[in-house]
Short mmCIF file of C-alpha atoms and ligand atoms in Angstrom, two decimals:
data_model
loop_
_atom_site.label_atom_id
_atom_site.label_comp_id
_atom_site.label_asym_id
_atom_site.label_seq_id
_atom_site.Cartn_x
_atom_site.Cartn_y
_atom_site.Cartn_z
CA UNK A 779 -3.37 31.03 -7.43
CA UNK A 780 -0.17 29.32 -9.12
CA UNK A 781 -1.83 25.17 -8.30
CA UNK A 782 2.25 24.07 -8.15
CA UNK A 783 2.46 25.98 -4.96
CA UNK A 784 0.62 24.98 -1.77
CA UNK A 785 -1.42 27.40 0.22
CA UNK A 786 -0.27 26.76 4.28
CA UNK A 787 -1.64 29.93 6.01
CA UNK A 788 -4.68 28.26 6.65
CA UNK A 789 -5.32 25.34 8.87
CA UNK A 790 -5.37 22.65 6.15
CA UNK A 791 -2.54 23.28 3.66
CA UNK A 792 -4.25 22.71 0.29
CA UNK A 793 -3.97 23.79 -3.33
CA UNK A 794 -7.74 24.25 -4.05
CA UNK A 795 -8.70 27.70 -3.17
CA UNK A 796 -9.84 26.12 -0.01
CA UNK A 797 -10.18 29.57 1.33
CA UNK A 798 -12.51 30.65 -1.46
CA UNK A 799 -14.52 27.50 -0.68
CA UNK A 800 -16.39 28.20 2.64
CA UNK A 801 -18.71 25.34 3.13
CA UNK A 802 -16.17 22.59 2.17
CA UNK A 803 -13.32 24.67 4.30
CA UNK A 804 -15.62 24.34 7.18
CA UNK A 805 -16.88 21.10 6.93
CA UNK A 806 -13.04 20.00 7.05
CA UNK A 807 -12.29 22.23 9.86
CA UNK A 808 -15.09 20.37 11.84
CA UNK A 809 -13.12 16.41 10.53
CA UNK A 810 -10.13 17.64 12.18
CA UNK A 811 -10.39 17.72 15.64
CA UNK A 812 -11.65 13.91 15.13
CA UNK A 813 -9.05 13.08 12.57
CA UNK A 814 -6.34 14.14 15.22
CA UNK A 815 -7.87 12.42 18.02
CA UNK A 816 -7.74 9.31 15.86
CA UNK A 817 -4.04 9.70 15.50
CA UNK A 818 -3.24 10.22 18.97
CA UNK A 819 -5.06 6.78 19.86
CA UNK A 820 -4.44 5.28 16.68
CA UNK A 821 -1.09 6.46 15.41
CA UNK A 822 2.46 5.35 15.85
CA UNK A 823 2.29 4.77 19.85
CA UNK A 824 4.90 6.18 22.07
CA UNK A 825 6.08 8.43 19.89
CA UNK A 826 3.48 11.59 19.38
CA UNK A 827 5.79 13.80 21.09
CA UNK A 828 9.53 13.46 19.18
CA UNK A 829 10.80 14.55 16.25
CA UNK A 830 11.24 13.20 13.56
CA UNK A 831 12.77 14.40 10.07
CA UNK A 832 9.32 13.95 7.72
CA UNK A 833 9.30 15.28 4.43
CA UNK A 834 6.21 17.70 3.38
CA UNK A 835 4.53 18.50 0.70
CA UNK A 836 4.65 22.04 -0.38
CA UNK A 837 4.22 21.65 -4.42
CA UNK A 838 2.74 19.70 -6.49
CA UNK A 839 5.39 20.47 -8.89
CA UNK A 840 6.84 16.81 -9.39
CA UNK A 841 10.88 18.07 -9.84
CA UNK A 842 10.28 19.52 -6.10
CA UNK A 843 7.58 18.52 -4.34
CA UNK A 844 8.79 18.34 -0.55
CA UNK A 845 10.89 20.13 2.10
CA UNK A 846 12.27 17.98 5.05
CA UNK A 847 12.13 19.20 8.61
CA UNK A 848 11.91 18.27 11.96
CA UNK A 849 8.29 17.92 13.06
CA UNK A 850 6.09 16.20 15.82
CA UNK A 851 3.90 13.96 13.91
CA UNK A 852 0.70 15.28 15.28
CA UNK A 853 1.77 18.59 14.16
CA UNK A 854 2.77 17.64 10.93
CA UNK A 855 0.11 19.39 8.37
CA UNK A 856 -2.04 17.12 6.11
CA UNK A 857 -2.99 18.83 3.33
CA UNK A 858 -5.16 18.36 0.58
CA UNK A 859 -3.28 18.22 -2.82
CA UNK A 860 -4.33 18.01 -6.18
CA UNK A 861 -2.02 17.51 -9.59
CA UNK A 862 -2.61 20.05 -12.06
CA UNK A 863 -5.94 19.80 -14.18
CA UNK A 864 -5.38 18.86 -17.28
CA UNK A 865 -6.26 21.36 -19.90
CA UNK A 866 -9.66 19.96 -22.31
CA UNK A 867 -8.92 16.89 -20.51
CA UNK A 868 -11.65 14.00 -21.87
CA UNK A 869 -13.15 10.60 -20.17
CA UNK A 870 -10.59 8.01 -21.61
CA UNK A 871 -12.76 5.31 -21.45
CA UNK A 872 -16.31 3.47 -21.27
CA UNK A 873 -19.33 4.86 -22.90
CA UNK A 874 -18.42 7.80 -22.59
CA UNK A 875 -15.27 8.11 -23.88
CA UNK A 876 -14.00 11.29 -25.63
CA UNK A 877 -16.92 13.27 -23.93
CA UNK A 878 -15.39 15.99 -21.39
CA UNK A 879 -13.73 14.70 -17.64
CA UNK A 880 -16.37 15.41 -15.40
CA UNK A 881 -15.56 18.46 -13.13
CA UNK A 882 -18.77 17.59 -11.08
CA UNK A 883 -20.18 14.32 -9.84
CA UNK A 884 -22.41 12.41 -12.35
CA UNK A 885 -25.73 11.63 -11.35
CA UNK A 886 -26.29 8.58 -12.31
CA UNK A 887 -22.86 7.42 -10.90
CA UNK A 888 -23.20 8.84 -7.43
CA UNK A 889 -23.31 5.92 -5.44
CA UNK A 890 -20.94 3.90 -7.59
CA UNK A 891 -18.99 6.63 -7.34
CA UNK A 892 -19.04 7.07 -3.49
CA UNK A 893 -18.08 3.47 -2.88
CA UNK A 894 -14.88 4.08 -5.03
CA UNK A 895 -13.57 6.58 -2.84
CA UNK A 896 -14.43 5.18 0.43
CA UNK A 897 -13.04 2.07 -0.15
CA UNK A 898 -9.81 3.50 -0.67
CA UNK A 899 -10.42 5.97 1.86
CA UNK A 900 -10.68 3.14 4.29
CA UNK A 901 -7.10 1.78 3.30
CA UNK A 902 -5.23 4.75 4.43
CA UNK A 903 -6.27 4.78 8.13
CA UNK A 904 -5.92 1.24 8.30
CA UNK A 905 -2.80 0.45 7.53
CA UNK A 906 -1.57 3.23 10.44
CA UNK A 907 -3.27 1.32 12.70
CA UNK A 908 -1.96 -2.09 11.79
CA UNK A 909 1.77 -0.17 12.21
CA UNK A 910 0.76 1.67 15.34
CA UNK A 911 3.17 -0.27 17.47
CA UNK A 912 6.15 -1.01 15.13
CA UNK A 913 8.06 2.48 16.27
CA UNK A 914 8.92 0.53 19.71
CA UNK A 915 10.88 -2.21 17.90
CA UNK A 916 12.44 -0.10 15.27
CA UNK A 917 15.65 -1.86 13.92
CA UNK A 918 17.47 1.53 13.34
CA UNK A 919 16.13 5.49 13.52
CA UNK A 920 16.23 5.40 9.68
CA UNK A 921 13.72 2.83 9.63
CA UNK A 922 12.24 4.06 12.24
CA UNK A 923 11.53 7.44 10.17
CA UNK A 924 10.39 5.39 6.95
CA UNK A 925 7.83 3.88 9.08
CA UNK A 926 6.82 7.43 10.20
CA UNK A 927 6.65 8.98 7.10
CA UNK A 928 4.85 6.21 5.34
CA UNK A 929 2.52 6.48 8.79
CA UNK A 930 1.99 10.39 7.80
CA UNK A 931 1.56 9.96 4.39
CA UNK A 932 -1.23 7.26 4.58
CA UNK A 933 -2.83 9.87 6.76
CA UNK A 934 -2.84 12.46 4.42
CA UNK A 935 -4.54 9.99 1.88
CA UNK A 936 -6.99 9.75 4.02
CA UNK A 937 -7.33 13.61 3.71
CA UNK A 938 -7.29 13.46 0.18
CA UNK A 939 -10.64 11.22 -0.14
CA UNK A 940 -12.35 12.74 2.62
CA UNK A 941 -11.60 15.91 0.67
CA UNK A 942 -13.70 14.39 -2.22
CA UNK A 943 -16.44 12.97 -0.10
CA UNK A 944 -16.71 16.80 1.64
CA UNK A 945 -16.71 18.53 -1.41
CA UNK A 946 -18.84 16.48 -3.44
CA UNK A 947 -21.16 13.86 -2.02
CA UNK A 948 -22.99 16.70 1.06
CA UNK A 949 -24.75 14.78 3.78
CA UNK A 950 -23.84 11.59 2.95
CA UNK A 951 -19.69 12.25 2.22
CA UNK A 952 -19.78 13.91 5.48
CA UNK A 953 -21.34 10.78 7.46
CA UNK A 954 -18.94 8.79 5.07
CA UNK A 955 -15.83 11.01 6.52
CA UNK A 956 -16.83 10.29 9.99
CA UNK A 957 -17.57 6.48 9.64
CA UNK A 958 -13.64 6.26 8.26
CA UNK A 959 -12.71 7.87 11.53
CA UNK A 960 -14.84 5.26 13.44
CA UNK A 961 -13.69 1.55 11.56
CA UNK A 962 -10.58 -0.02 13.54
CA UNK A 963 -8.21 -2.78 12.27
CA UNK A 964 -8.82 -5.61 13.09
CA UNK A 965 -11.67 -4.95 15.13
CA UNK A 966 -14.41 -7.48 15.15
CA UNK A 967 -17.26 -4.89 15.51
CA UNK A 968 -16.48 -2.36 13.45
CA UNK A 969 -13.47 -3.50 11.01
CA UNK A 970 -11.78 -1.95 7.86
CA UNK A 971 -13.75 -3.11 4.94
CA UNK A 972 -10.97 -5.08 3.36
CA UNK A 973 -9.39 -8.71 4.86
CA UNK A 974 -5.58 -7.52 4.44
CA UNK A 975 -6.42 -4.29 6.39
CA UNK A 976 -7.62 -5.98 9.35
CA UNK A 977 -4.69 -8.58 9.48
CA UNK A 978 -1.35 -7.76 12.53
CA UNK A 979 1.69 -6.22 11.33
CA UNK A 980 3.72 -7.69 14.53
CA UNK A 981 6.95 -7.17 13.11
CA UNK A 982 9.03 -5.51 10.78
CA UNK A 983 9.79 -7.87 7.87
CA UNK A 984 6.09 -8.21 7.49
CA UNK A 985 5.80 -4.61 7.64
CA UNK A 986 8.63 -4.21 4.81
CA UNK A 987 6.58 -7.39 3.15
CA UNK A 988 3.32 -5.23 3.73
CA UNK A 989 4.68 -1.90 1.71
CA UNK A 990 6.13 -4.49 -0.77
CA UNK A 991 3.16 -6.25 -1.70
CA UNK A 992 0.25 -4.07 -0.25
CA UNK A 993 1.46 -0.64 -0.84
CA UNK A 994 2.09 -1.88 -4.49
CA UNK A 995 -2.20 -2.97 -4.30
CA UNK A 996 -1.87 0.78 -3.47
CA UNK A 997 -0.48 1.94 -6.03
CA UNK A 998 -2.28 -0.31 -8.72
CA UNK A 999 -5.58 0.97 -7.47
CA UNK A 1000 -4.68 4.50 -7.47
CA UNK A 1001 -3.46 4.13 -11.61
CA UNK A 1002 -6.95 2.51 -11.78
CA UNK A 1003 -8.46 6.01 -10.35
CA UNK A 1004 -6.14 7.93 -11.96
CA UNK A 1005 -7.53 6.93 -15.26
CA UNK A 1006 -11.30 8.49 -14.00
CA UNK A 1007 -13.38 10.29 -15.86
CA UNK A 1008 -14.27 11.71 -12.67
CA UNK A 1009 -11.37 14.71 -12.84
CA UNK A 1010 -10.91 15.48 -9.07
CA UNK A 1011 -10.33 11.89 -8.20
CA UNK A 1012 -8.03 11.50 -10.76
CA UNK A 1013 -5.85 14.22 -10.03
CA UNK A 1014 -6.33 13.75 -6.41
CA UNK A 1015 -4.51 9.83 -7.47
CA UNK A 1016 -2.17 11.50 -9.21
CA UNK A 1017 -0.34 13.12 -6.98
CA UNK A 1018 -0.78 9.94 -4.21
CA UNK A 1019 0.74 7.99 -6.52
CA UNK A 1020 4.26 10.32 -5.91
CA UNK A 1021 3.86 9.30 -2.67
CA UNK A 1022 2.54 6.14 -2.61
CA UNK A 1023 6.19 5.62 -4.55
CA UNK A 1024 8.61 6.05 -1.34
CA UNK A 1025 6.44 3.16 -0.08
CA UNK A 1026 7.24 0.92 -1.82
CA UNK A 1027 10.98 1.87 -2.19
CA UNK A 1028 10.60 1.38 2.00
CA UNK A 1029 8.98 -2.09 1.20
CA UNK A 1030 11.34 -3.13 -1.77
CA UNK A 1031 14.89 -1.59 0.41
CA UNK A 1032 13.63 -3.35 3.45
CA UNK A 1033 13.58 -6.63 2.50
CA UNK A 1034 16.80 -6.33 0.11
CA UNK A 1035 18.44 -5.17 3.21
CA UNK A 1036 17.28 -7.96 4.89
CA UNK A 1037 18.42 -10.86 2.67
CA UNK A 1038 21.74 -8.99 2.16
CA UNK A 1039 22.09 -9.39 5.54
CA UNK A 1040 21.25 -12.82 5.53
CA UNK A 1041 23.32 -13.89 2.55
CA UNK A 1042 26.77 -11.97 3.76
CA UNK A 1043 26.78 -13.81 7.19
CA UNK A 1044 25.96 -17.12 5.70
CA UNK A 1045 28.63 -16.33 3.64
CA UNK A 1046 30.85 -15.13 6.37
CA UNK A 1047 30.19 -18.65 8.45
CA UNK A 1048 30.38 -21.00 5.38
CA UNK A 1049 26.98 -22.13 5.16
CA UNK A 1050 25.79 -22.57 1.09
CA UNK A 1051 22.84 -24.91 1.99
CA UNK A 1052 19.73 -22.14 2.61
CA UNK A 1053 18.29 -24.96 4.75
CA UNK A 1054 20.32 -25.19 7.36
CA UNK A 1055 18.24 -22.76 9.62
CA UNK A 1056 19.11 -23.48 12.91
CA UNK A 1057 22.92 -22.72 12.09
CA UNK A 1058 21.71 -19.65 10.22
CA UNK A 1059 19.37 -18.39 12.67
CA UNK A 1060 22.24 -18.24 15.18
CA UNK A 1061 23.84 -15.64 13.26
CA UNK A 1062 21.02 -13.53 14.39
CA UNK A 1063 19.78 -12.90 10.51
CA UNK A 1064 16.78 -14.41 9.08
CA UNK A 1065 17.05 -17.65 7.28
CA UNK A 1066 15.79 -17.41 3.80
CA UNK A 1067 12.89 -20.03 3.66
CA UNK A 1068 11.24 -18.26 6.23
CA UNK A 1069 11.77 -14.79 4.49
CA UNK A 1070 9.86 -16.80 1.64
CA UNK A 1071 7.22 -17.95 3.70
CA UNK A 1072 6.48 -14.43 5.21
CA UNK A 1073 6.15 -13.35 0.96
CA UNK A 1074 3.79 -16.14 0.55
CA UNK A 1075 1.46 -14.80 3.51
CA UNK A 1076 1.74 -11.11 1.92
CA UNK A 1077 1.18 -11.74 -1.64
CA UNK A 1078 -1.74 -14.00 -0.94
CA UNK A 1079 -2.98 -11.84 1.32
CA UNK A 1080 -2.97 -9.15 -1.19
CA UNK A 1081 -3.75 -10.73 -3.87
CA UNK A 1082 -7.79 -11.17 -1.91
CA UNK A 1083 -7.91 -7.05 -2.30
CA UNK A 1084 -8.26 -7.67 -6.29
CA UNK A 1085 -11.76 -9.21 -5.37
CA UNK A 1086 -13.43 -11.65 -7.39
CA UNK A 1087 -12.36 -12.17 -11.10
CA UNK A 1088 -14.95 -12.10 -12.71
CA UNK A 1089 -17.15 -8.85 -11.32
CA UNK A 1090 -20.01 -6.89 -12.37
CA UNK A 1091 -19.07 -4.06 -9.93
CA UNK A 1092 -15.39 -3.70 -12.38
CA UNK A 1093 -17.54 -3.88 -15.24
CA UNK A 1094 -19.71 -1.43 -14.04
CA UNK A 1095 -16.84 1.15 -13.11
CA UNK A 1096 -15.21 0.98 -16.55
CA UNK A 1097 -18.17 0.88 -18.18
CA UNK A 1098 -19.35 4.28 -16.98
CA UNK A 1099 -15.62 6.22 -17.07
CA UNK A 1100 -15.10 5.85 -13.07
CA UNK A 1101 -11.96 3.51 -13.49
CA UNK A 1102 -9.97 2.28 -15.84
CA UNK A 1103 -7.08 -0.04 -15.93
CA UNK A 1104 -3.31 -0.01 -15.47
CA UNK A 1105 -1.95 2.82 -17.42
CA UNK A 1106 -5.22 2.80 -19.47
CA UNK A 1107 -3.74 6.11 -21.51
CA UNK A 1108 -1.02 3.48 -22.56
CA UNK A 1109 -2.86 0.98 -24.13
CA UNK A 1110 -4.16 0.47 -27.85
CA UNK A 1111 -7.26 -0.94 -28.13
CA UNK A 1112 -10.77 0.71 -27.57
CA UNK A 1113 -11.14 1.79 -24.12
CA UNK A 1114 -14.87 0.28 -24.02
CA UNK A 1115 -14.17 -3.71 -24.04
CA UNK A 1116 -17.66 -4.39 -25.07
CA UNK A 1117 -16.75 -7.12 -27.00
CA UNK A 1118 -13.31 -8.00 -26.40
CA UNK A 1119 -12.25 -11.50 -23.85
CA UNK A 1120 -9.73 -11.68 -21.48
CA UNK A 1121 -7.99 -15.34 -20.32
CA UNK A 1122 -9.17 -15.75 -16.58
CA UNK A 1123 -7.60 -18.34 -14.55
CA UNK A 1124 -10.54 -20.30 -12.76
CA UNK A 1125 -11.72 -23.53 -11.29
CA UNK A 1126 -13.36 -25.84 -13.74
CA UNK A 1127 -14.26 -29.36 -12.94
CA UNK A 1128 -11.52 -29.11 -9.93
CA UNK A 1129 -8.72 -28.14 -12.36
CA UNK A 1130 -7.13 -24.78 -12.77
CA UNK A 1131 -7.23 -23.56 -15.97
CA UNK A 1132 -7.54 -20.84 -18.08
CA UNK A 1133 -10.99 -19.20 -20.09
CA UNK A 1134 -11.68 -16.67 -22.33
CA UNK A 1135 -14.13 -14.95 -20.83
CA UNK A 1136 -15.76 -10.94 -21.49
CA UNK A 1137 -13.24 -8.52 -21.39
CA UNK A 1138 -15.51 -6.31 -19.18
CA UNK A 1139 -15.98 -8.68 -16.64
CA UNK A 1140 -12.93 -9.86 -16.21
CA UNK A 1141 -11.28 -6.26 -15.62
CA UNK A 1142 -10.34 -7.28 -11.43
CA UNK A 1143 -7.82 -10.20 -13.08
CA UNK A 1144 -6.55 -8.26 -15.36
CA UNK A 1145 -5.49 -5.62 -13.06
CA UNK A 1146 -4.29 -8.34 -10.56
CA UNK A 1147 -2.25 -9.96 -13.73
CA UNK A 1148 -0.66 -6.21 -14.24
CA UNK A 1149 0.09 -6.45 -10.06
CA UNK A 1150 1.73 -9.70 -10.42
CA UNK A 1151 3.98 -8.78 -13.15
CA UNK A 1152 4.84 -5.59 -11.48
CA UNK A 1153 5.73 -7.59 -7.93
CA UNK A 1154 7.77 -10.45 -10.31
CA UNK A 1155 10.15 -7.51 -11.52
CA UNK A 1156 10.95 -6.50 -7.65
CA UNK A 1157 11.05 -9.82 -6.67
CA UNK A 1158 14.02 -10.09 -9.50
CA UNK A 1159 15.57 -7.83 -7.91
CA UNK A 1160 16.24 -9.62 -4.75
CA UNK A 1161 17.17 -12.15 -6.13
CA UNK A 1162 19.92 -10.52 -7.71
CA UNK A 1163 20.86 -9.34 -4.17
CA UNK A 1164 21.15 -13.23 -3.71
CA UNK A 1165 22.81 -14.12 -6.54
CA UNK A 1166 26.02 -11.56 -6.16
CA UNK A 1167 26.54 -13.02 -3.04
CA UNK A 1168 26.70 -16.12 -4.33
CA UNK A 1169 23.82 -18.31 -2.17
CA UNK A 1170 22.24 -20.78 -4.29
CA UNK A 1171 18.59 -19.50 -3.34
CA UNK A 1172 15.56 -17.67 -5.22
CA UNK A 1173 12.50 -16.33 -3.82
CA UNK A 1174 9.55 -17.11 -5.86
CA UNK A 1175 6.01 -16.04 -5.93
CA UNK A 1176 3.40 -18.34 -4.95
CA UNK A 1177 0.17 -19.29 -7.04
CA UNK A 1178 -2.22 -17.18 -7.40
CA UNK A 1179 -4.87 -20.13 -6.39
CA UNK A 1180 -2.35 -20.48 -3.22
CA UNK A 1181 -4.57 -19.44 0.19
CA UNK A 1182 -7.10 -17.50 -1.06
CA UNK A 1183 -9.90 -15.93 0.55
CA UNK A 1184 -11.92 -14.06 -2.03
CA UNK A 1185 -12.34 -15.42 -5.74
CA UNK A 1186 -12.53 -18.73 -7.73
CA UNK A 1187 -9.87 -20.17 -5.53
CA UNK A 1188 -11.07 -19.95 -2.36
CA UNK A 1189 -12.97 -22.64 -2.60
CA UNK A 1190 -10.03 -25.00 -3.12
CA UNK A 1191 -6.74 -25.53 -1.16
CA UNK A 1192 -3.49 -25.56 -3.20
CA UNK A 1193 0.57 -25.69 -2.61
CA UNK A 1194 2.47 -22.88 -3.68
CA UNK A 1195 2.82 -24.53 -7.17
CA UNK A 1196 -0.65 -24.48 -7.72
CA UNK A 1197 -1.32 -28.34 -7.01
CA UNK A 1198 -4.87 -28.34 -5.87
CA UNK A 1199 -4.34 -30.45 -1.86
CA UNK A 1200 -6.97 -31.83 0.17
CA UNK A 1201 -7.71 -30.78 3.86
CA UNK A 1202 -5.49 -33.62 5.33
CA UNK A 1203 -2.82 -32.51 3.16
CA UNK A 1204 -3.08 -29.01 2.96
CA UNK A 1205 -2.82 -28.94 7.09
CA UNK A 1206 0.35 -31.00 7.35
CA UNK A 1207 1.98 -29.41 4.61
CA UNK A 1208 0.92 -25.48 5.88
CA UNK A 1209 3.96 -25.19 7.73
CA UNK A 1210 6.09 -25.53 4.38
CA UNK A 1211 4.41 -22.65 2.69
CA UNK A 1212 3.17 -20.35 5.63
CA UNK A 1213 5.12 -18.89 8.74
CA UNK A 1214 4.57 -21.20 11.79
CA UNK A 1215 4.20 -20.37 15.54
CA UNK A 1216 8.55 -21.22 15.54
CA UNK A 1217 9.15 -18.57 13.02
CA UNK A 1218 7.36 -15.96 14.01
CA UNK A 1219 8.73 -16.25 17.35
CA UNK A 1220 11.61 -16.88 16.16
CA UNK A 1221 11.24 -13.44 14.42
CA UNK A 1222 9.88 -11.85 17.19
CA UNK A 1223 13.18 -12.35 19.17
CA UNK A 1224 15.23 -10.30 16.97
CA UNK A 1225 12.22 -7.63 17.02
CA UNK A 1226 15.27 -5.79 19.24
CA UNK A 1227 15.02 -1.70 18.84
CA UNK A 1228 17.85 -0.17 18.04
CA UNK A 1229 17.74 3.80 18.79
CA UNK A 1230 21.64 4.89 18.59
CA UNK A 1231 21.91 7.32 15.49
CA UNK A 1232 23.63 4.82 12.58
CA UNK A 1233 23.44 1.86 14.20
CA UNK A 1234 21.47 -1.16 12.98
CA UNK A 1235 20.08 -4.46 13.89
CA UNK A 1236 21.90 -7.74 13.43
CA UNK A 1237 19.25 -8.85 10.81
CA UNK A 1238 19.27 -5.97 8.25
CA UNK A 1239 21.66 -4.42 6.20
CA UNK A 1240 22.48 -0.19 6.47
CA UNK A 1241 20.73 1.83 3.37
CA UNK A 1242 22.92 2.55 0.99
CA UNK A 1243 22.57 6.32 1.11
CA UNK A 1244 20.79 8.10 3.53
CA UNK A 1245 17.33 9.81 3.58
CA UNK A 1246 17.71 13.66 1.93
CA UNK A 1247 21.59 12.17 1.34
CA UNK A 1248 22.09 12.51 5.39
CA UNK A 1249 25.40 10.70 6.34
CA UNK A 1250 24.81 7.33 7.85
CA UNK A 1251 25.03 9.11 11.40
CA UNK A 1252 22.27 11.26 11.12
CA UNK A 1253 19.77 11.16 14.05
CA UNK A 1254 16.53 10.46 11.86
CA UNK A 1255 13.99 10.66 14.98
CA UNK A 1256 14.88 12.35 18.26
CA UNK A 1257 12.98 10.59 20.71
CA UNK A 1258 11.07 11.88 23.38
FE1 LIG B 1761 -1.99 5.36 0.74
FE1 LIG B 1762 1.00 3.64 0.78
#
């Protein structure tokens, strides 16, 4: 079988000889039915039954990977999709670097292994449920699409590690599989396993913030895996990662779209000073500072899923081949960091400052240091937005000690400059740096839906060209 070309006669569209497979084809012929009851109860709600124009994937090939079509999203087939193997590919890193990729699960690494994959298993599902009920207040049927497809996409992610757990961990990938069918957001009994997944998505600029800043964890994670010397999960990353890229495009648009919006009709009612927000929320746009605030909570948010900087667990997964860093193939050194350092921003004696300390260790901040550089270059980019229209504003990521969970700075409280604030402080000033109860209602009232074909909400700007080039007309969903 060509591996560019998907196999769909089956019930599970796949390019892995699933049909030459018969105990892995029927343990994910027994998922199913579960999988699609959890997106009937779990998925985008009110909308199961209308179409909407999804793209597929039907190659791996990445010059044409996907056909768009009409389809009902609980019809739309998740497949499980694999790039191309690599021929005499070898582990690019650890101890056992320049030995051959693994084609089978390494003993000793089972469980380390295992963990890997359901962790970002557990992502996938989540983040549908946390944008189960952002259809109803969609600001145009384009959006309302992007939110669909990034919706059926994060599904089929979930396919693609439950693939791996079927196929290679027996029992215990198959109780695995079910459990990821069983965790809710946000629910205090059985919650996803990581902070950000279990936070609301009530509206849609933090769901544009969300596949901004989260989405981009996403994809940061995935070039981690990608890097494995475990071959199935790195191809299975590889081709994720061609999705995982329209998400962020939906994140990165979305918010450009909605500070152009904001920016013209300041412009339009002669209003330079960004902190005039009363005037400017009048418009029916969103003023800037609260935009910023809403990128504080994101970022921060995300910046928790990095975990702590300093970790054995990292250490442990690079040391044994099972991930790597950022773009690992593109960096010169040795691939085994067993005696290299690494700067690590921590807290010593109450200040925030930077240590040397083992490279191996500190491989969670590096990656996070990658992240940050890679959100600073979008970030740019709205600004520029800003800048041609000529407002005298620039968003601007917090510090990475700013309201953090998980990590060194946890432990403290700091302003979005990084000034380390006591309690007093830090709750009379939270207001300046975080979304209060006023914005987000405030947001909340333009949560408006907008469902005539082209049309758009006050607060965001149209695309600049249409999904698949449709005109600006086009009638993205047709709901039912
Ligand atoms: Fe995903
Ligand atoms: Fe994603």
């Amino acid at each position: 079988m060509n591996i560019q070309q998907v196999d769909y006669d089956g019930l599970i569209p796949n390019n892995v000889a699933l049909g030459q497979d018969v105990r892995v084809k029927r343990a994910l012929e027994k998922w199913h039915p579960g999988y699609i009851n959890w997106w009937n109860d779990m998925g985008p709600e009110g909308f199961q039954e209308s179409l909407v124009y999804l793209r597929t994937a039907i190659s791996v090939d990445p010059k044409g990977w996907a056909k768009f079509d009409y389809v009902r999203m609980p019809e739309y087939r998740w497949g499980v999709l694999l790039a191309p193997a690599l021929e005499g590919r070898k582990i690019p890193f650890g101890t056992h670097k320049g030995e051959d990729a693994w084609q089978e699960v390494p003993g000793e690494y089972r469980a380390m292994l295992r963990r890997l994959v359901v962790i970002q298993g557990d992502t996938e599902p989540a983040s549908v449920e946390q944008q189960r009920y952002l259809g109803k207040t969609a600001p145009s049927l384009y959006d309302m699409r992007n939110l669909f497809q990034v919706n059926v996409e994060e599904g089929r992610h979930l396919w693609a590690m439950v693939y791996l757990l079927q196929k290679y961990f027996g029992t215990d990938g198959r109780e695995e599989a079910e459990a990821l069918l069983q965790r809710r957001s946000g629910n205090p009994d059985t919650p996803r396993m990581l902070g950000a997944f279990n936070e609301k998505t009530p509206d849609w600029l933090s769901f544009f913030m969300f596949t901004f800043f989260t989405d981009r964890d996403g994809k940061m994670q995935l070039e981690a895996l990608a890097q494995s010397g475990f071959d199935p999960l790195s191809r299975t990353c590889r081709f994720m990662l061609t999705e995982e890229a329209h998400h962020m495009f939906v994140g990165e648009t979305g918010v450009t779209r909605i500070i152009q919006r904001t920016c013209e009709a300041m412009k339009e009612a002669g209003i330079g000073d960004h902190n005039e927000i009363e005037r400017v929320r009048k418009l029916g746009v969103i003023d800037l500072p609260t935009i910023q605030k809403k990128a504080n909570m994101h970022f921060s948010l995300t910046l928790d899923l990095f975990g702590n900087e300093i970790s054995t667990n990292a250490a442990n997964a690079f040391h044994a081949g099972l991930k790597g860093r950022y773009r690992e193939d593109r960096l010169k050194d040795d691939h085994q960091l067993e005696t290299g350092t690494y700067p690590v921003l921590r807290l010593i004696d109450g200040k925030i400052q930077n240590e040397d300390s083992p490279a191996l260790a500190a491989l969670n901040m590096r990656l996070r240091d990658d992240y940050v550089v890679d959100c600073n270059n979008g970030v740019a980019r709205w600004n520029k937005v800003i800048a041609d229209i000529g407002i005298p504003f620039e968003i601007k990521l917090p510090h990475v000690a700013f309201h953090r969970h998980i990590g060194e700075f946890s432990k403290i409280k700091a302003d979005v400059i990084g000034n380390v604030l006591g309690d007093t402080d830090w709750s009379k000033r939270r207001g300046e740096f975080l979304p209060s109860e006023d914005d987000r209602a405030f947001i909340e009232s333009l949560m408006q839906p907008q469902t005539a074909p082209g049309k758009f909400a006050s607060w965001i700007a149209p695309p600049k060209v249409g999904i698949d080039n449709k005109p600006g007309e086009f009638e993205y969903v047709k709901i039912a």
